[in-house]
Amino acid sequence: MNRLNALDKRILNRLQEDIEFVATPWKAMAGDLGIAEQLLLERIKALKKKGIIRRISATFNTLKIGFASTLVAVKAAPSKVDQVAQRINAYKEVTHNYKRNARYNLWFTLVAKDKHSISRIIKQIKQDQTIDQLLDLPATKLFKIDVKFPL
Amino acid sequence: MLTRLDRKIIRVISQELPLEERPFKLLAAKIGIGEKMLLERVRFYKKNDILRKYAVALNHLKVGFRYNAMAAWNMPAKYVQEAGAIMASFPQVSHCYERKRGKDWNYNLYAMIHTRSKRGCLEAARAIAKKTDCKDYQLLFSTYEYKKSAAQL
């Protein structure tokens, strides 16, 4: 784990909230934090370089912009799970893909422009001979999306 | 309804916000509109819950949140609403969804739990089990991350 100093923690906590939708959002944020804009930008660049910050960007309610999504679970032979995961990763519609300690040992999420694309990709993945079984688990209700790591 | 221009804007602002004095001016130029109009659209998306968040995505492992578990619950339909709200109230829970049950997978409520220790995940799940009075669940720890990326819109 990387050591974060007190300023970095404050910056990262602030960055986990919306930026201000103004012409000079970094200046506004630096003002909130009581530091100079240049220092803020330098720290953010350093945190990016260390891989602590993946990106700063807008994320959308995929349903509201007409996209479809689902969670898929796969039972893959333990000796083949890496290979299966790599093949699944190749789809740009796959956003997350994790190995998990369960009888369904590979779990991934799909976000695509419509339901039809989702079905097509699942059908293709199912043809993989090393996959025993596959579950398509689309969400029927959202209770929460709020990824936050208090530092 | 979203126009073709909206789709273009959404694609562009899903990418990195430049670390420059006038970041929206640079993004607006990419889209071919003015800075003011871009800011107006962004505010509109936010107000209408189209834009969820304009914020950082952290590498949670590198900031010390080393454990994440997906808790899958077999929750009777009539309790789903209440249980979902309880799960959502836990700060350790980042995502909570009701989902279709699978053929040999009788779970319908899912909570993603992020903590600094394995014990923290176990304790959060136990606390949820107690509060929702539902003991039928599985805790699936992630043992390897093959991919984590933003949706390509």
Short mmCIF file of N, CA, C and O in Angstrom, two decimals, chain A residues 61 64, chain B residues 43-51:
data_model
loop_
_atom_site.label_atom_id
_atom_site.label_comp_id
_atom_site.label_asym_id
_atom_site.label_seq_id
_atom_site.Cartn_x
_atom_site.Cartn_y
_atom_site.Cartn_z
N ASN A 61 -25.64 7.28 -15.65
CA ASN A 61 -26.69 6.33 -15.35
C ASN A 61 -26.97 5.62 -16.68
O ASN A 61 -27.63 6.17 -17.56
N LYS A 64 -30.49 5.42 -18.09
CA LYS A 64 -31.08 6.68 -18.57
C LYS A 64 -30.55 7.11 -19.92
O LYS A 64 -31.18 7.91 -20.60
N ARG B 43 -24.64 20.43 -16.36
CA ARG B 43 -25.56 20.73 -15.26
C ARG B 43 -26.93 20.09 -15.51
O ARG B 43 -27.55 19.58 -14.59
N PHE B 44 -27.36 20.12 -16.75
CA PHE B 44 -28.64 19.49 -17.10
C PHE B 44 -28.59 17.98 -16.84
O PHE B 44 -29.51 17.41 -16.26
N TYR B 45 -27.51 17.33 -17.25
CA TYR B 45 -27.39 15.87 -17.04
C TYR B 45 -27.43 15.55 -15.54
O TYR B 45 -28.05 14.59 -15.12
N LYS B 46 -26.74 16.37 -14.77
CA LYS B 46 -26.68 16.12 -13.34
C LYS B 46 -28.06 16.28 -12.71
O LYS B 46 -28.51 15.44 -11.93
N LYS B 47 -28.72 17.35 -13.08
CA LYS B 47 -30.03 17.65 -12.51
C LYS B 47 -31.02 16.54 -12.83
O LYS B 47 -31.91 16.24 -12.02
N ASN B 48 -30.88 15.93 -13.99
CA ASN B 48 -31.82 14.90 -14.41
C ASN B 48 -31.33 13.48 -14.12
O ASN B 48 -31.86 12.52 -14.67
N ASP B 49 -30.30 13.40 -13.29
CA ASP B 49 -29.80 12.09 -12.87
C ASP B 49 -29.30 11.23 -14.04
O ASP B 49 -29.31 10.02 -13.98
N ILE B 50 -28.93 11.92 -15.11
CA ILE B 50 -28.32 11.21 -16.25
C ILE B 50 -26.84 11.03 -15.94
O ILE B 50 -26.27 9.96 -16.13
N LEU B 51 -26.24 12.10 -15.44
CA LEU B 51 -24.86 12.04 -14.97
C LEU B 51 -24.91 11.63 -13.49
O LEU B 51 -25.56 12.28 -12.69
#
